[in-house]
mmCIF file with all atom_site columns, C-alpha atoms in Angstrom:
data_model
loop_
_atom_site.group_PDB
_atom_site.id
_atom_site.type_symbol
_atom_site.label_atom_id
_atom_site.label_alt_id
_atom_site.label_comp_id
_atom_site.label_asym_id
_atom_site.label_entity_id
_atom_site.label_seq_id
_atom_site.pdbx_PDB_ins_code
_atom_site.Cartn_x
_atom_site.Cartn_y
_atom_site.Cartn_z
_atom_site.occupancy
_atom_site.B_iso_or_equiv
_atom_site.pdbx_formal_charge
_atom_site.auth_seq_id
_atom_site.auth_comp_id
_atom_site.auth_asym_id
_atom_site.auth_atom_id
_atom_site.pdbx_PDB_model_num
ATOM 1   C CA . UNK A 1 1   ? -32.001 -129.760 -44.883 1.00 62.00 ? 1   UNK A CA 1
ATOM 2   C CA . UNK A 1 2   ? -35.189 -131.460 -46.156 1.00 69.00 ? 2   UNK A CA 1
ATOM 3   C CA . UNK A 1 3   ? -37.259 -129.845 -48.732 1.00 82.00 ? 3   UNK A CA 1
ATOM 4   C CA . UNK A 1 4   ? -40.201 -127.720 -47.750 1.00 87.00 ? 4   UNK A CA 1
ATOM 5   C CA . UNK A 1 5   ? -44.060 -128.266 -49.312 1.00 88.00 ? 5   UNK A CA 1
ATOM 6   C CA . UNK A 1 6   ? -45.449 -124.793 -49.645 1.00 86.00 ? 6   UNK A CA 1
ATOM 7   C CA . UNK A 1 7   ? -49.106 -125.759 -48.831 1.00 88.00 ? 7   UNK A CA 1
ATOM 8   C CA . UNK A 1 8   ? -52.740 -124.085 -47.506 1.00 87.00 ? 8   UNK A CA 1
ATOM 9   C CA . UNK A 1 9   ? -53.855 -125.663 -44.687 1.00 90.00 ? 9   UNK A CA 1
ATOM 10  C CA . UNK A 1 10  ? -56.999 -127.604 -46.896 1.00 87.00 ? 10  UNK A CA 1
ATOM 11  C CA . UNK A 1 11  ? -53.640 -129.122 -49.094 1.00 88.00 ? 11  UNK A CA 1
ATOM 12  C CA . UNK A 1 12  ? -52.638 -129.866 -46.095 1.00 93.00 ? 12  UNK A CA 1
ATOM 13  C CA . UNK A 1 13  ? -55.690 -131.546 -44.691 1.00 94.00 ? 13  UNK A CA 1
ATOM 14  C CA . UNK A 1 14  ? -56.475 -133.329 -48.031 1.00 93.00 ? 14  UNK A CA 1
ATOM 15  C CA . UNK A 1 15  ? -53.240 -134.515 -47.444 1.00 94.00 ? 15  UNK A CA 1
ATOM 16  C CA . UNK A 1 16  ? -53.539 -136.437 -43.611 1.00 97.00 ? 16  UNK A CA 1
ATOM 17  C CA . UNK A 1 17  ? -56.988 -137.484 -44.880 1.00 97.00 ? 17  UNK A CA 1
ATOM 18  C CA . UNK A 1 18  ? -55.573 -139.150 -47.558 1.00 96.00 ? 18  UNK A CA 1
ATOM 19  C CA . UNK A 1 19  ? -52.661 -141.050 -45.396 1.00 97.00 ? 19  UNK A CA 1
ATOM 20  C CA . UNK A 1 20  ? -55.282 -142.042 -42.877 1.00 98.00 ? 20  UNK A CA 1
ATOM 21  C CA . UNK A 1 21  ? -57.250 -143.771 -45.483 1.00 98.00 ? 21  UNK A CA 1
ATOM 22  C CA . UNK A 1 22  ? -54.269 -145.620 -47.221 1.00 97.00 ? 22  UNK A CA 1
ATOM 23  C CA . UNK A 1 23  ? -53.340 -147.034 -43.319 1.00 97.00 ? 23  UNK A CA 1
ATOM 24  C CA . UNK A 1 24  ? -56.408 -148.036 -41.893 1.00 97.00 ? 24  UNK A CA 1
ATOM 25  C CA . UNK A 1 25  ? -58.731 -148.950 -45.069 1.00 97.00 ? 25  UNK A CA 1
ATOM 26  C CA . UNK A 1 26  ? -56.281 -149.617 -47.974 1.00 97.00 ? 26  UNK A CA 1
ATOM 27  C CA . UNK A 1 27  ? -53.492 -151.475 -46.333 1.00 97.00 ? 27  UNK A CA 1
ATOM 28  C CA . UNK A 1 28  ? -55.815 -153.428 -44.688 1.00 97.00 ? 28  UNK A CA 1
ATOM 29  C CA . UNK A 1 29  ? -57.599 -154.597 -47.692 1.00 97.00 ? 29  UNK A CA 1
ATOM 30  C CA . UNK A 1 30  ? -54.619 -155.897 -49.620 1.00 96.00 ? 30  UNK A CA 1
ATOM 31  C CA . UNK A 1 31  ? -53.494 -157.501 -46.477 1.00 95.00 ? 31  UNK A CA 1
ATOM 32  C CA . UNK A 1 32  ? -56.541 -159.571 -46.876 1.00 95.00 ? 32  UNK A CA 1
ATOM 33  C CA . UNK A 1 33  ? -56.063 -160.446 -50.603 1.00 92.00 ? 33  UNK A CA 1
ATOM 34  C CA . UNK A 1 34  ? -52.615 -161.549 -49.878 1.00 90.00 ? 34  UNK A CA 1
ATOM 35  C CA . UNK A 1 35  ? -53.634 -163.570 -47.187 1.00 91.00 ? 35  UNK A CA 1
ATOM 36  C CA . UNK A 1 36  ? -56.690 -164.932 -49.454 1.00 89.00 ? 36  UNK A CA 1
ATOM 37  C CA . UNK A 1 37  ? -54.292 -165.455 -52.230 1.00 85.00 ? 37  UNK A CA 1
ATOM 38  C CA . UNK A 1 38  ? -51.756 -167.535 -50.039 1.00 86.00 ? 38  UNK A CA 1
ATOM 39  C CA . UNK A 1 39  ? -54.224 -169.797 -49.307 1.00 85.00 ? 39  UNK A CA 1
ATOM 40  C CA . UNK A 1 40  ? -54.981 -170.899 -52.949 1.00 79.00 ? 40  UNK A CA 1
ATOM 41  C CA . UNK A 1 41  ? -51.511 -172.311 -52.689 1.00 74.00 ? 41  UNK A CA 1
ATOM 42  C CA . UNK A 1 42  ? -48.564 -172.046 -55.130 1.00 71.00 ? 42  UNK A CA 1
ATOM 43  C CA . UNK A 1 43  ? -47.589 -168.853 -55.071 1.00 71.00 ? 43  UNK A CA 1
ATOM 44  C CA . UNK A 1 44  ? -45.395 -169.324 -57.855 1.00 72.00 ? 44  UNK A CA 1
ATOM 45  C CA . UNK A 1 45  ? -48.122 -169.258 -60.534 1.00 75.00 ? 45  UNK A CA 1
ATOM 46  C CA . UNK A 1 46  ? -50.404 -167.305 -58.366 1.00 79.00 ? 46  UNK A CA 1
ATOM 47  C CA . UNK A 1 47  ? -51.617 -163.996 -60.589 1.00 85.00 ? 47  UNK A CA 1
ATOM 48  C CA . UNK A 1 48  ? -53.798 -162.915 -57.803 1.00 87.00 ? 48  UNK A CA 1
ATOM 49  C CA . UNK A 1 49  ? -50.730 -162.807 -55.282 1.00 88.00 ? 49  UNK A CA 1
ATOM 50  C CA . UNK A 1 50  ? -48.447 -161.247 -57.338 1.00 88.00 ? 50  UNK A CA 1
ATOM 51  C CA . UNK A 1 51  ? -51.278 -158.202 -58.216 1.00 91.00 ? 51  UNK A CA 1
ATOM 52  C CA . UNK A 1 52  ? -51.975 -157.791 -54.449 1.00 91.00 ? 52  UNK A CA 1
ATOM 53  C CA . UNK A 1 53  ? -48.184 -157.488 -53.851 1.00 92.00 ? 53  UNK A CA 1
ATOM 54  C CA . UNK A 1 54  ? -47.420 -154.928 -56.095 1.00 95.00 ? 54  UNK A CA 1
ATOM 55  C CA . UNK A 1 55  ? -50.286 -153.572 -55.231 1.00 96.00 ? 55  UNK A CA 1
ATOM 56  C CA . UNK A 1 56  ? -48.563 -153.178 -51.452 1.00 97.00 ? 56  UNK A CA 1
ATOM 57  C CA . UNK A 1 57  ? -45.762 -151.972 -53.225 1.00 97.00 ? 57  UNK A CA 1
ATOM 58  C CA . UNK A 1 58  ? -47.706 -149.064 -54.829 1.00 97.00 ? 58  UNK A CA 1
ATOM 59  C CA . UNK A 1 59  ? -49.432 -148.352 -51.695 1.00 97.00 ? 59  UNK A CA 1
ATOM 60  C CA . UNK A 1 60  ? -46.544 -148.179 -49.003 1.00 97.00 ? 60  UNK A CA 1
ATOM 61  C CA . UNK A 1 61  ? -44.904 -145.837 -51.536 1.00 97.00 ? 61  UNK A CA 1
ATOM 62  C CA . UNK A 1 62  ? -47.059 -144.008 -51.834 1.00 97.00 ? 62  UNK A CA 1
ATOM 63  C CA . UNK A 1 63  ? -47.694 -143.902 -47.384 1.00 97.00 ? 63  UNK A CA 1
ATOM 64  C CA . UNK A 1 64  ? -44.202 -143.102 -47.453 1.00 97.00 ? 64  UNK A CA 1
ATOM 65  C CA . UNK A 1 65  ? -44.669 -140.351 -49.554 1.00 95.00 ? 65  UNK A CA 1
ATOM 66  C CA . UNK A 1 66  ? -47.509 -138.708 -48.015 1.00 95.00 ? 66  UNK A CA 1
ATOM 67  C CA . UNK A 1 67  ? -45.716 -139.221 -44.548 1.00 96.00 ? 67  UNK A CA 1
ATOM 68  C CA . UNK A 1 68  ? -42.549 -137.283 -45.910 1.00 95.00 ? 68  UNK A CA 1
ATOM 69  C CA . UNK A 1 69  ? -44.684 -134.432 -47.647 1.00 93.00 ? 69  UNK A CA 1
ATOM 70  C CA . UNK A 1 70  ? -46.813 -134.008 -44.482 1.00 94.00 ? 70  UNK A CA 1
ATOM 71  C CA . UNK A 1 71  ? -43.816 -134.042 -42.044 1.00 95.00 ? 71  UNK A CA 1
ATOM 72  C CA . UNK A 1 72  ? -41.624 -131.226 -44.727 1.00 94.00 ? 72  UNK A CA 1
ATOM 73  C CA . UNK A 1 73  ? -45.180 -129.398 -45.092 1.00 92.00 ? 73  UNK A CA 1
ATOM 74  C CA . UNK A 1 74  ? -44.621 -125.724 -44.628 1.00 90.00 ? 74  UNK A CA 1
ATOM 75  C CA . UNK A 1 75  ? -48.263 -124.112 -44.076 1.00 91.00 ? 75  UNK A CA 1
ATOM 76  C CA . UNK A 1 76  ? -49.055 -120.725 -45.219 1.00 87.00 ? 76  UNK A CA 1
ATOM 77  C CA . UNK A 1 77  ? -52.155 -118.271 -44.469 1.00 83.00 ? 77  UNK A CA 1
ATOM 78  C CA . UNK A 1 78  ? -54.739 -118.478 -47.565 1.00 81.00 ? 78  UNK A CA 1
ATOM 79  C CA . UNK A 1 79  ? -54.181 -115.268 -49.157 1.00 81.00 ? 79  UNK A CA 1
ATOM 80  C CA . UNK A 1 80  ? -56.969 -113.162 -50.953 1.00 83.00 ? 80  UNK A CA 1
ATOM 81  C CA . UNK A 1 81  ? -55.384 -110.646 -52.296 1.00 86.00 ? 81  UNK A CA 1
ATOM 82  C CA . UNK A 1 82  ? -55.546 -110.249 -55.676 1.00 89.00 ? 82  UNK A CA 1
ATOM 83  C CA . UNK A 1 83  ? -52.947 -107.663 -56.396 1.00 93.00 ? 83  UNK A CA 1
ATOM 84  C CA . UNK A 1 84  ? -50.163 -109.700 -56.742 1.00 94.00 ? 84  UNK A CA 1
ATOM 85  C CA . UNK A 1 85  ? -49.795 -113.423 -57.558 1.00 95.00 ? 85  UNK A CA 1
ATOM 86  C CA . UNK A 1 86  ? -49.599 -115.833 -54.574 1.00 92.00 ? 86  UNK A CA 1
ATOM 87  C CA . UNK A 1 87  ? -50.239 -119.174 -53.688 1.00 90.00 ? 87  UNK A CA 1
ATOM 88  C CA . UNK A 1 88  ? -53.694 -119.763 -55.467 1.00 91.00 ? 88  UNK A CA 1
ATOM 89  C CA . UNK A 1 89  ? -53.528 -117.248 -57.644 1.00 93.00 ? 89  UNK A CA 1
ATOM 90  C CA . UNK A 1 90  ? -55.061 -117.528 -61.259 1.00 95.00 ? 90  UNK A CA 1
ATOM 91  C CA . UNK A 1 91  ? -53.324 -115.535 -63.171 1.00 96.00 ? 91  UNK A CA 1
ATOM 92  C CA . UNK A 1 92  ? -54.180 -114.558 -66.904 1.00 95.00 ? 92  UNK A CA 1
ATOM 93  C CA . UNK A 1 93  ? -50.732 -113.847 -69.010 1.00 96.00 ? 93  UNK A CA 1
ATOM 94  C CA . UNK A 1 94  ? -50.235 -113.336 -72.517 1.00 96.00 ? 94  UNK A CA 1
ATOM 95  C CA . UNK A 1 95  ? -47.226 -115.179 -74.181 1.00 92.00 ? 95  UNK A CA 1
ATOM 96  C CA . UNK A 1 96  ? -45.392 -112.847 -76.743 1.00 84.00 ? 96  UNK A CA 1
ATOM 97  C CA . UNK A 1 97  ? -43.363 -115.939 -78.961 1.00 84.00 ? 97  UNK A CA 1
ATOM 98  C CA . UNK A 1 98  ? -46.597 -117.846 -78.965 1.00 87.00 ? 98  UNK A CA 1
ATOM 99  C CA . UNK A 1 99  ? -48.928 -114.785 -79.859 1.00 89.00 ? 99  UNK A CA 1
ATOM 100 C CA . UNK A 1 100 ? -51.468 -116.407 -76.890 1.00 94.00 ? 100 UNK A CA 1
ATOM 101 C CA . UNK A 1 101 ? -52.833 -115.876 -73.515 1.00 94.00 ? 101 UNK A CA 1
ATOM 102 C CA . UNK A 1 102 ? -52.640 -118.485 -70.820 1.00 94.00 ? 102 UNK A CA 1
ATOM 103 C CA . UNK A 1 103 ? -54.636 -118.792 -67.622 1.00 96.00 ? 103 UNK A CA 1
ATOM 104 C CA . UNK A 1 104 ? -52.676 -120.715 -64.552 1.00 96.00 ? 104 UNK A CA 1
ATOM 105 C CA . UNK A 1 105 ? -53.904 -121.761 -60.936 1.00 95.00 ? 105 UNK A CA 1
ATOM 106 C CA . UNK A 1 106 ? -50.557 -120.988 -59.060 1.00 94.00 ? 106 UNK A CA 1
ATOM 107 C CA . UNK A 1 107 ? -50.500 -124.008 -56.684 1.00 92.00 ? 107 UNK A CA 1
ATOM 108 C CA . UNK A 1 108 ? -48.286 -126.276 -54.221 1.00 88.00 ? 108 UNK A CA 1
ATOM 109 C CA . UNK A 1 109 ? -46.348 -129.067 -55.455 1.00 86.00 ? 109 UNK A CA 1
ATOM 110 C CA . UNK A 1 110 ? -49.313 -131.322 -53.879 1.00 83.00 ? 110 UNK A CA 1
ATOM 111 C CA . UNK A 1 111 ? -51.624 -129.970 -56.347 1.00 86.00 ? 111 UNK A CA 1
ATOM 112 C CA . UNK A 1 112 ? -50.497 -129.663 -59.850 1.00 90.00 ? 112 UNK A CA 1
ATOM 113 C CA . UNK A 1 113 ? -52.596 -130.452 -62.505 1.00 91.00 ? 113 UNK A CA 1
ATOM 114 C CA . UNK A 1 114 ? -51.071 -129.144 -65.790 1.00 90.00 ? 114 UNK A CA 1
ATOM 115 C CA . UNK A 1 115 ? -53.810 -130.889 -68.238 1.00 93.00 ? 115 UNK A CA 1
ATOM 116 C CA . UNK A 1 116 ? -55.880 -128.099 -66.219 1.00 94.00 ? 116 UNK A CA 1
ATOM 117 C CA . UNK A 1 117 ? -53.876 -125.120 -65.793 1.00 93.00 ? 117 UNK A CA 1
ATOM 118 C CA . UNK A 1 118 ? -52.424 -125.570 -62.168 1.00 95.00 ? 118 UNK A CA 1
ATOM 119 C CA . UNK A 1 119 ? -49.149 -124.973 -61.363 1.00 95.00 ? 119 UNK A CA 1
ATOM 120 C CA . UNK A 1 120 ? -46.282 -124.974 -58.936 1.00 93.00 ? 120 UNK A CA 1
ATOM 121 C CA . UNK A 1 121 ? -45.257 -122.247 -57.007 1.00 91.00 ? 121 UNK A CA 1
ATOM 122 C CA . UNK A 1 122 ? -41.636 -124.272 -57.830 1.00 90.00 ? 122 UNK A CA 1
ATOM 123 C CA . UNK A 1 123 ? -42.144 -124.687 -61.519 1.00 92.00 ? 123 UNK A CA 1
ATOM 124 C CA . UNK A 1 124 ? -40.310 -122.391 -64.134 1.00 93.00 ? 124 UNK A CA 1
ATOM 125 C CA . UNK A 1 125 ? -43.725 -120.719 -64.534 1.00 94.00 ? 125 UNK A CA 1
ATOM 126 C CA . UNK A 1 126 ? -44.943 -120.371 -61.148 1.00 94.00 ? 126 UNK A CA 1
ATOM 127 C CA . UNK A 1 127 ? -41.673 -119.113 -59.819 1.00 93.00 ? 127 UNK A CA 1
ATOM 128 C CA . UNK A 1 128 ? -41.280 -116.377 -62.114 1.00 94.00 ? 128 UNK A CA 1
ATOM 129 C CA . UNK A 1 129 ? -45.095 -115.438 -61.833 1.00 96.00 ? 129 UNK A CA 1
ATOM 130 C CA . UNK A 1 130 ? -44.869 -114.988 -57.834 1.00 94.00 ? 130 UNK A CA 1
ATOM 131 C CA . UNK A 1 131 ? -45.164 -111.988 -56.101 1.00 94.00 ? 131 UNK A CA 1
ATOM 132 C CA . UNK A 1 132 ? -45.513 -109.976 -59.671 1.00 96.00 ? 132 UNK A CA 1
ATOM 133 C CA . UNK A 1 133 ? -48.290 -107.682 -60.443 1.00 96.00 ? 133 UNK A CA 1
ATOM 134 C CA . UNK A 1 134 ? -50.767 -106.874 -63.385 1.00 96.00 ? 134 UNK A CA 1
ATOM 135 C CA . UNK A 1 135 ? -48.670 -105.446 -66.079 1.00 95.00 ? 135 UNK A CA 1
ATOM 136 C CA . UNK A 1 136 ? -45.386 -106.815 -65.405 1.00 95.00 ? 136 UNK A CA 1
ATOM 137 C CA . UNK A 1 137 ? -43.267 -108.542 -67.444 1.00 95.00 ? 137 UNK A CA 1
ATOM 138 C CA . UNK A 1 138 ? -41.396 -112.055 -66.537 1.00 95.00 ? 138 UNK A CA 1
ATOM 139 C CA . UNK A 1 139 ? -38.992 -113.514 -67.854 1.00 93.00 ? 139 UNK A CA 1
ATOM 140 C CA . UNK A 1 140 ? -39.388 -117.798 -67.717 1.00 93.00 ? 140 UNK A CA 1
ATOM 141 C CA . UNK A 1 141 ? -36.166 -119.299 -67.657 1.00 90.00 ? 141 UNK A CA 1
ATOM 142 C CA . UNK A 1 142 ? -36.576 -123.038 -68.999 1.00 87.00 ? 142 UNK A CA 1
ATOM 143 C CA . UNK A 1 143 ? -34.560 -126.239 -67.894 1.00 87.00 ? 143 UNK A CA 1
ATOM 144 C CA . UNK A 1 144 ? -32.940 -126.322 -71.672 1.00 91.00 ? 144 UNK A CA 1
ATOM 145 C CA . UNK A 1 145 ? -31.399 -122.780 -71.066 1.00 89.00 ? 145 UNK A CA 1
ATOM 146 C CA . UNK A 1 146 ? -33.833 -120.656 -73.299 1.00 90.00 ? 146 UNK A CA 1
ATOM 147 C CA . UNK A 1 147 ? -35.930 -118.577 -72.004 1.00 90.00 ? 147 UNK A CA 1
ATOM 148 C CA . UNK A 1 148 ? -39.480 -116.617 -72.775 1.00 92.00 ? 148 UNK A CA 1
ATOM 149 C CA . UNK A 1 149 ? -41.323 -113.737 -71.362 1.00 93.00 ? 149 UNK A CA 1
ATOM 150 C CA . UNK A 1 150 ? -45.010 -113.378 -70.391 1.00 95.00 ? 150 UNK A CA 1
ATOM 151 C CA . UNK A 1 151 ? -46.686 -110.147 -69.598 1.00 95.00 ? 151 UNK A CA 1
ATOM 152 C CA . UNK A 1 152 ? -49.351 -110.452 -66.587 1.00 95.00 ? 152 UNK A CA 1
ATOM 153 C CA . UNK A 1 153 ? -52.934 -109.587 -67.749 1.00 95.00 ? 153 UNK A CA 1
ATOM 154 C CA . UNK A 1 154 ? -55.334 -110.693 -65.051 1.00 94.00 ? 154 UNK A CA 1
ATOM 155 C CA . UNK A 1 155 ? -54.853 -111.588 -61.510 1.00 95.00 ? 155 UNK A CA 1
ATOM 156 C CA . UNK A 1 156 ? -57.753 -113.495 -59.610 1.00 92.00 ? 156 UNK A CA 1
#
């Protein structure tokens, strides 16, 4: 079974926008430098060939990876309330071991952003967070084996 891409529908959106502009304006446009750097010649010492074709490379990747994440996408309803975490929830927690509190944007896998506080409904964090309420405690079972517990403060 393929995996599934918990998304709203504007992930999901953002997502076929961005595919439609990587096929009919990006691919395009390298397709021209290519053909612009085959005509300087030898394309064994040609620097401007070999930076267009990897720069296909990069860009078919990354096609095919839209493509896959679009066609696995599982939609859900947006979800306002704010009484337990859900997909786009930011939730306020307070981490015992570190003596800190924390605020993460629970979101899909198409959206993380740890530098600023969003998360995956799949990571160790996010799972554990999801469906809980203000006041609970979770326990945050890491990849090494250890595990930590945060306490829910703030759900918005």
């Amino acid at each position: 079974m393929a995996e599934q891409f918990v998304m709203t529908q504007k992930n999901y959106d953002d997502l076929k926008k961005e595919l439609e502009y990587l096929v009919k304006v990006k691919r395009p446009e390298i397709i021209e430098r290519i053909a612009e750097a085959r005509s300087h010649g030898d394309l064994s010492e040609n620097a401007e060939y070999d930076a267009a074709r990897e720069e296909q490379r990069s860009n078919e990747g990354k096609i095919a990876e839209l493509e896959y994440t679009i066609k696995n996408a599982e939609v859900t309803a947006e979800v306002t309330d704010t009484s337990y975490v859900h997909l786009n929830s930011v939730v306020t927690v307070y981490d015992d071991d570190m003596e800190e509190e924390a605020v993460y944007t629970i979101t899909s896998v198409t959206d993380v952003d740890v530098m600023h506080g969003k998360i995956s409904i799949d990571s160790p964090v996010g799972a554990a967070l999801l469906k809980k309420k203000v006041g609970d405690k979770v326990k945050v079972s890491c990849p090494d084996g250890t595990s930590y517990t945060l306490k829910i403060l703030k759900i918005s």
